[in-house]
JSON list of C-alpha atoms in Angstrom, two decimals:
[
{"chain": "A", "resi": 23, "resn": "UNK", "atom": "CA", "xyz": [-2.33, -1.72, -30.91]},
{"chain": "A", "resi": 24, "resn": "UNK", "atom": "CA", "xyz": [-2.45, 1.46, -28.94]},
{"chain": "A", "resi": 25, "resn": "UNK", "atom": "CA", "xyz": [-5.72, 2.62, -30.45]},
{"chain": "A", "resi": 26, "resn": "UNK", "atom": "CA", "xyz": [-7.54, -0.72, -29.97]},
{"chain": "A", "resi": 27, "resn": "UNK", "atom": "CA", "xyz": [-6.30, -0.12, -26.02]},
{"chain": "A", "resi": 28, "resn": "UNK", "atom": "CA", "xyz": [-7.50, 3.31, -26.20]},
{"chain": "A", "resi": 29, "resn": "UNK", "atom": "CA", "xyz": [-10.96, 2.22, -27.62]},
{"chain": "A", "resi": 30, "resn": "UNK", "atom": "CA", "xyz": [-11.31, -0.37, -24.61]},
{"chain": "A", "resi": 31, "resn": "UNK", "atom": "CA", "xyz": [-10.26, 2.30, -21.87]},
{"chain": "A", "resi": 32, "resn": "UNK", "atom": "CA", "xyz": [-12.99, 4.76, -23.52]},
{"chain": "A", "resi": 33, "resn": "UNK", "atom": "CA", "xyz": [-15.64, 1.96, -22.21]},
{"chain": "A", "resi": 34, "resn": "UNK", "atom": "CA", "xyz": [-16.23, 2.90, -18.48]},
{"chain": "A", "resi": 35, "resn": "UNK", "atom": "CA", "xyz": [-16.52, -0.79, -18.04]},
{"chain": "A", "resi": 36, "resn": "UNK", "atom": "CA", "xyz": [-13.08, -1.98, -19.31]},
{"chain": "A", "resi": 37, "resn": "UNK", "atom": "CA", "xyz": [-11.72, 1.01, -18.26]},
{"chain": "A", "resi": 38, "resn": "UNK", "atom": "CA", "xyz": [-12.66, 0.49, -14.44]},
{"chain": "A", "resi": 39, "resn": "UNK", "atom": "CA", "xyz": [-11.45, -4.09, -14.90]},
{"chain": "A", "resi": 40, "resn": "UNK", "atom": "CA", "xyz": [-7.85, -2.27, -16.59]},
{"chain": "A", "resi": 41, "resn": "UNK", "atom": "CA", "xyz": [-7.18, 0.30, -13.48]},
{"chain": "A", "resi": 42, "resn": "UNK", "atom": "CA", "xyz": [-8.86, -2.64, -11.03]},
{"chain": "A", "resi": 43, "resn": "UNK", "atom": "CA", "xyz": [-6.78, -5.28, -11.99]},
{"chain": "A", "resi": 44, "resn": "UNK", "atom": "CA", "xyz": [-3.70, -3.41, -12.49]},
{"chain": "A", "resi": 45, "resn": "UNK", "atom": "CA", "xyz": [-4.25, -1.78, -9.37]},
{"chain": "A", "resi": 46, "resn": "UNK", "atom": "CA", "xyz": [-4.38, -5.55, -7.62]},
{"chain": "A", "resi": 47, "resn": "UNK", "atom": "CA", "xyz": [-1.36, -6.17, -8.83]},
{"chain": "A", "resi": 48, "resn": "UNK", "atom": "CA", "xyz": [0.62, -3.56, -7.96]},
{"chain": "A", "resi": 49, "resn": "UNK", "atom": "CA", "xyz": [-1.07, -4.28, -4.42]},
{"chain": "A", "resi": 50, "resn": "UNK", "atom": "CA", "xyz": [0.25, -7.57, -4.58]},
{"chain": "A", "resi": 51, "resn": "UNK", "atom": "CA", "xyz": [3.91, -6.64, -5.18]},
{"chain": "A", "resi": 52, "resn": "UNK", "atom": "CA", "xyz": [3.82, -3.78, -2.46]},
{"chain": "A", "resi": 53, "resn": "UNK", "atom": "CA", "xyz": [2.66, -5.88, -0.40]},
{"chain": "A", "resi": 54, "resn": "UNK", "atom": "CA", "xyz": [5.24, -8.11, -1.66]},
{"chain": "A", "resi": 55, "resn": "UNK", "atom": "CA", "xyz": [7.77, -5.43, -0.63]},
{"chain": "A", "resi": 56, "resn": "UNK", "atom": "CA", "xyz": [6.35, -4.78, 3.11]},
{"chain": "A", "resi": 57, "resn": "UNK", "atom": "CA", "xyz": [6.72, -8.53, 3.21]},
{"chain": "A", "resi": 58, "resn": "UNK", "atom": "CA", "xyz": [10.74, -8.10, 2.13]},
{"chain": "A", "resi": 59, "resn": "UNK", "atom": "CA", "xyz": [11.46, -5.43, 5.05]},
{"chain": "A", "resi": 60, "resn": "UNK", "atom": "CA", "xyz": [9.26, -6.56, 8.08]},
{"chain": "A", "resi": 61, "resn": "UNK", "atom": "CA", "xyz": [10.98, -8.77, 10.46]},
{"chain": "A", "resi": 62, "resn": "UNK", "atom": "CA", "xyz": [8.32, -10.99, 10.69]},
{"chain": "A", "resi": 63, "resn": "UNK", "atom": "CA", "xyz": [6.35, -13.10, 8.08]},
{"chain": "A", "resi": 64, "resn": "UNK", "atom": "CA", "xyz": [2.53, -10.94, 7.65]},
{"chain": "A", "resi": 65, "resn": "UNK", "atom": "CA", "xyz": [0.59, -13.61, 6.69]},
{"chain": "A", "resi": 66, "resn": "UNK", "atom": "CA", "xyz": [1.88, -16.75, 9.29]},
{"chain": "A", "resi": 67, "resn": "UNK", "atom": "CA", "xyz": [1.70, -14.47, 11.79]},
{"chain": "A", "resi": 68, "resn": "UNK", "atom": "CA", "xyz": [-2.27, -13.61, 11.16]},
{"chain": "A", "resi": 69, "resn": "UNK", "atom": "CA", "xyz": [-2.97, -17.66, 10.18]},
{"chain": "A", "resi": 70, "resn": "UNK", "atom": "CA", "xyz": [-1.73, -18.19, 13.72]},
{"chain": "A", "resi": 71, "resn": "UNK", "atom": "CA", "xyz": [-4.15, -15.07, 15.21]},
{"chain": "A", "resi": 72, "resn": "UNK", "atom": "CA", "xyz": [-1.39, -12.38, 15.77]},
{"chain": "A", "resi": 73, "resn": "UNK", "atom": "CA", "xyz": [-3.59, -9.11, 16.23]},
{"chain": "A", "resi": 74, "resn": "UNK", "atom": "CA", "xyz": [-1.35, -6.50, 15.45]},
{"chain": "A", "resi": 75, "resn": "UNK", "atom": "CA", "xyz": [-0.06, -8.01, 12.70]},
{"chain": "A", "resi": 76, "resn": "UNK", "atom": "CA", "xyz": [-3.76, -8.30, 11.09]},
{"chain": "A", "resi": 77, "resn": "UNK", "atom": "CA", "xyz": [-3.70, -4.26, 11.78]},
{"chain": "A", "resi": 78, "resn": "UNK", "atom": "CA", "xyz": [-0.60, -3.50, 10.68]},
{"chain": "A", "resi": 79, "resn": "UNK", "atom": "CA", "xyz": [-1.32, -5.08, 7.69]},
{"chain": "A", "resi": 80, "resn": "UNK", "atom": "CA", "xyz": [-4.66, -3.83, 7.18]},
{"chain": "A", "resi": 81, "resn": "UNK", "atom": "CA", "xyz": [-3.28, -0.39, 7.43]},
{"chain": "A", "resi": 82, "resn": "UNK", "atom": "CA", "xyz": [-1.24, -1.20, 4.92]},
{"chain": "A", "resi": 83, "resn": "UNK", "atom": "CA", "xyz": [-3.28, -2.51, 2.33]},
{"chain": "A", "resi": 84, "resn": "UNK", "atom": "CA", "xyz": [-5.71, 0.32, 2.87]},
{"chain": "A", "resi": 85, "resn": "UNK", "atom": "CA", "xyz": [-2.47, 3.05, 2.54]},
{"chain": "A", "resi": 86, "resn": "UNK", "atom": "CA", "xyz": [-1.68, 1.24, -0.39]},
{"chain": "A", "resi": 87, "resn": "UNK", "atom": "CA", "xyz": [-4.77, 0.99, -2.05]},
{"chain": "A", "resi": 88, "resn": "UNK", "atom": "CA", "xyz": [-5.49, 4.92, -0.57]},
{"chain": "A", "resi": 89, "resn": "UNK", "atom": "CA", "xyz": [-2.72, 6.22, -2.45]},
{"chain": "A", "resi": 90, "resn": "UNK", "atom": "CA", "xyz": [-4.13, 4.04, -5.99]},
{"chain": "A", "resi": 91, "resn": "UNK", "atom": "CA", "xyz": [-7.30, 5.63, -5.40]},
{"chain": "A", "resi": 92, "resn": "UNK", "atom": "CA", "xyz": [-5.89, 9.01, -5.31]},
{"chain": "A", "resi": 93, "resn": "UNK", "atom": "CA", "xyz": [-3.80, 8.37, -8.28]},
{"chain": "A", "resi": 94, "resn": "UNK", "atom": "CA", "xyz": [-6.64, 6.83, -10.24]},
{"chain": "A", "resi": 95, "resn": "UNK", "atom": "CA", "xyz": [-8.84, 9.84, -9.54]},
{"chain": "A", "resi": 96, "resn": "UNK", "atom": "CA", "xyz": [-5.59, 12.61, -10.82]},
{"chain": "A", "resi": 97, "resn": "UNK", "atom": "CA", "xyz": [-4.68, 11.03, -13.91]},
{"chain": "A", "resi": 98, "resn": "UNK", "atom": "CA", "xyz": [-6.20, 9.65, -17.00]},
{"chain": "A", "resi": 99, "resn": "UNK", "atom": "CA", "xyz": [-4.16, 6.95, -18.09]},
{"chain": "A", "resi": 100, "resn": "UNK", "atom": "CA", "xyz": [-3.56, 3.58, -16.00]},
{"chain": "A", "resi": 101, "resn": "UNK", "atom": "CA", "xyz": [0.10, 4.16, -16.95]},
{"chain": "A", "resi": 102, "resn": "UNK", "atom": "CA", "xyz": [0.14, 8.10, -15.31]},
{"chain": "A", "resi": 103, "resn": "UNK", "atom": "CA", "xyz": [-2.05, 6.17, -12.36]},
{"chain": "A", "resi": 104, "resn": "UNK", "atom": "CA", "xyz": [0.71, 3.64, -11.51]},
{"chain": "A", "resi": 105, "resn": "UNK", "atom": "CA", "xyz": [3.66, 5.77, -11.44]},
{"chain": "A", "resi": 106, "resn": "UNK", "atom": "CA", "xyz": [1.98, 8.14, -9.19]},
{"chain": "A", "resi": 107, "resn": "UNK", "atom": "CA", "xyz": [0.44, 5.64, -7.01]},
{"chain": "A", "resi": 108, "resn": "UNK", "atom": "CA", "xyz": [4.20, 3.92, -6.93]},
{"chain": "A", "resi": 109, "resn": "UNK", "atom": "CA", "xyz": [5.81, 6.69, -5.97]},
{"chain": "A", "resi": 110, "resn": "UNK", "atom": "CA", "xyz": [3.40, 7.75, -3.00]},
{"chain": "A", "resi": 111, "resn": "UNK", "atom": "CA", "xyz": [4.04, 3.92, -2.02]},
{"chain": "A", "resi": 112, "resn": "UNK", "atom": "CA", "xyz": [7.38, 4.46, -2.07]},
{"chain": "A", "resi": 113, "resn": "UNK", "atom": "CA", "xyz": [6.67, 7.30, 0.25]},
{"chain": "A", "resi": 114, "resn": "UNK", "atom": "CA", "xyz": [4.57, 5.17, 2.53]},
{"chain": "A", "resi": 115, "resn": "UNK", "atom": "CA", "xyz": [7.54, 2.64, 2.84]},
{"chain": "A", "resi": 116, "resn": "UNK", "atom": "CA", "xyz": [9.78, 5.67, 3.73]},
{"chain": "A", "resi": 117, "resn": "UNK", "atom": "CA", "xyz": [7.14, 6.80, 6.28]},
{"chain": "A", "resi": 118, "resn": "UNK", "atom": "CA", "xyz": [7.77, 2.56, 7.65]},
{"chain": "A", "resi": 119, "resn": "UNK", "atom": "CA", "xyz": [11.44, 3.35, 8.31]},
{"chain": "A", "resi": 120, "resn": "UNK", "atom": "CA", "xyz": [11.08, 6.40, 9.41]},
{"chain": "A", "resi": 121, "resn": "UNK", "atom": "CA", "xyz": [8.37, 4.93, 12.20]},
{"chain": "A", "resi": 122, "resn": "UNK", "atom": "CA", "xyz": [10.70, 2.46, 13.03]},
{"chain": "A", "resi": 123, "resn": "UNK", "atom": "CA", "xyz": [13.86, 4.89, 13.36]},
{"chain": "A", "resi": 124, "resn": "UNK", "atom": "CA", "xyz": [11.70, 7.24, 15.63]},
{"chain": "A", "resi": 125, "resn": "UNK", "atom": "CA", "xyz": [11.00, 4.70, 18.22]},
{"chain": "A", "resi": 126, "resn": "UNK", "atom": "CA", "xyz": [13.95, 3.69, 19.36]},
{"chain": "A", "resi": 127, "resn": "UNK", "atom": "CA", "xyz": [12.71, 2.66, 22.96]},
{"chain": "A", "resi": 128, "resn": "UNK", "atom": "CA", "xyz": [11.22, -0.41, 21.26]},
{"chain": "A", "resi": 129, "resn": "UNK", "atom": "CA", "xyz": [11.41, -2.44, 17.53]},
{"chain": "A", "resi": 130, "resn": "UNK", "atom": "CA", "xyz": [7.76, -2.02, 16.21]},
{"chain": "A", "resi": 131, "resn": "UNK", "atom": "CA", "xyz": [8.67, -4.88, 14.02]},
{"chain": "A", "resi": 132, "resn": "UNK", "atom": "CA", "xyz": [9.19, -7.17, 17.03]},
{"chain": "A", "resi": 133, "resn": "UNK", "atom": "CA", "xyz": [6.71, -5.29, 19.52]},
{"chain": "A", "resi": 134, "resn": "UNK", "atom": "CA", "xyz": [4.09, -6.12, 16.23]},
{"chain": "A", "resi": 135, "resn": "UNK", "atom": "CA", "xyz": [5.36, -9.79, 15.95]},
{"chain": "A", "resi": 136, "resn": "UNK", "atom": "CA", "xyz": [4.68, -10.17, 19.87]},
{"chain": "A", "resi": 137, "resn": "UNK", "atom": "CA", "xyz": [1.16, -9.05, 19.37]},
{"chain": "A", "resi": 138, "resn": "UNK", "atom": "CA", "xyz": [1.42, -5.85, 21.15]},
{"chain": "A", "resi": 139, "resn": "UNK", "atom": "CA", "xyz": [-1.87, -4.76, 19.63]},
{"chain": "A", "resi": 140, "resn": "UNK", "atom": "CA", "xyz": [-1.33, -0.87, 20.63]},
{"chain": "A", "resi": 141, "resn": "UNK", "atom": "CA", "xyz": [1.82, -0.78, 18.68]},
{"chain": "A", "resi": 142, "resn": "UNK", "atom": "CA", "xyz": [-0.36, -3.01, 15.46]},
{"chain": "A", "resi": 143, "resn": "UNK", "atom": "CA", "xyz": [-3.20, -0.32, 16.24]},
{"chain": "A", "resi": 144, "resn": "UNK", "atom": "CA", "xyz": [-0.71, 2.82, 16.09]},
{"chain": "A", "resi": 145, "resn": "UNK", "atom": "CA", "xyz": [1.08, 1.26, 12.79]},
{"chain": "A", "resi": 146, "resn": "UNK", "atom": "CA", "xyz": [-2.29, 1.06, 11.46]},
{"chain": "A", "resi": 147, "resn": "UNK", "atom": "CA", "xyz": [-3.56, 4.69, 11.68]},
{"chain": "A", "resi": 148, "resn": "UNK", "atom": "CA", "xyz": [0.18, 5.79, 10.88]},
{"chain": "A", "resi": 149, "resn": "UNK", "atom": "CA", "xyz": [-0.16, 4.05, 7.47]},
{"chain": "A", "resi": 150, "resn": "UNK", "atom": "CA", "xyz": [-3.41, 5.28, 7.10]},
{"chain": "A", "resi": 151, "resn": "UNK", "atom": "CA", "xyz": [-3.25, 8.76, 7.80]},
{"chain": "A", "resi": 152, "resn": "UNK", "atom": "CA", "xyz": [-0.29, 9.10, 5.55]},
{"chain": "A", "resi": 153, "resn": "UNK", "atom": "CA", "xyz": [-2.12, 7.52, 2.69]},
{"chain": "A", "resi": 154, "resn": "UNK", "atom": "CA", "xyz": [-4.22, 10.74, 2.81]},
{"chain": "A", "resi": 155, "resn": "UNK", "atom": "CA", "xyz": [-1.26, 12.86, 3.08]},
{"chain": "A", "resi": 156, "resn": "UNK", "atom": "CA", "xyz": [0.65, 10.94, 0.35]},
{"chain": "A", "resi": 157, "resn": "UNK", "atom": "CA", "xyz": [-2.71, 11.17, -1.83]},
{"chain": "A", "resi": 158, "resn": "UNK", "atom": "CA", "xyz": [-3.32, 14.78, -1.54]},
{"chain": "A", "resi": 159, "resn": "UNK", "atom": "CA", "xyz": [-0.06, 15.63, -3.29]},
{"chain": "A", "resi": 160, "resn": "UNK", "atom": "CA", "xyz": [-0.60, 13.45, -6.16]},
{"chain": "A", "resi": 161, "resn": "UNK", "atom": "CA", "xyz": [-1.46, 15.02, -9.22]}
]
């Protein structure tokens, strides 16, 4: 079994649908886990036209997927790829708490929720900017 894998990840074609669509689905359970530990639900809030939330959000999902590219690019193997690009999420949710702990004139969750778009806009480039961070350590 693990040589006919290896033969299908030594076709740059199957290779880039296996770290694609593993990648997507380890997007889909981070985002998943952002979903767990925000005090607000992501995706009613943007059906309804919350703002902030759509930036917050969108920061994630690029952090996230930031942090797979980086991983992609280090390592060989999809397996090596995931680990790393787990970890530096696990980082990024870290860097959530720790965002939220160091504001404790306000709750970004609930400033977010209430469409304060400076606080969406700041989460955003927060989750960004750490995804480059997070990625340059990866190896």
């Amino acid at each position: 079994m693990q040589r006919e894998v290896d033969w299908l990840l030594d076709n740059p074609y199957t290779a880039t649908l296996a770290f694609v669509s593993v990648a997507v689905l380890a997007l889909i359970f981070c985002l998943f886990c952002f979903e767990l530990v925000t005090r607000y639900n992501c995706w009613n809030e943007i059906k309804n036209g919350n703002v902030a939330v759509a930036m917050a959000t969108g920061g994630k999902i690029f952090g996230i997927c930031n942090v797979f590219r980086f991983s992609i690019e280090a390592n060989d193997t999809v397996y090596q790829s995931m680990i790393w690009a787990l970890f530096g999420f696990a980082i990024l949710l870290a860097a959530y708490f720790l965002f939220e702990f160091l504001t404790p004139v306000f709750k970004i969750d609930e400033e977010i929720k209430n469409d304060n778009r400076a606080v969406g806009l700041i989460a955003m480039i927060i989750s960004v900017s750490l995804s480059y961070l997070i990625g340059a350590t990866i190896v």
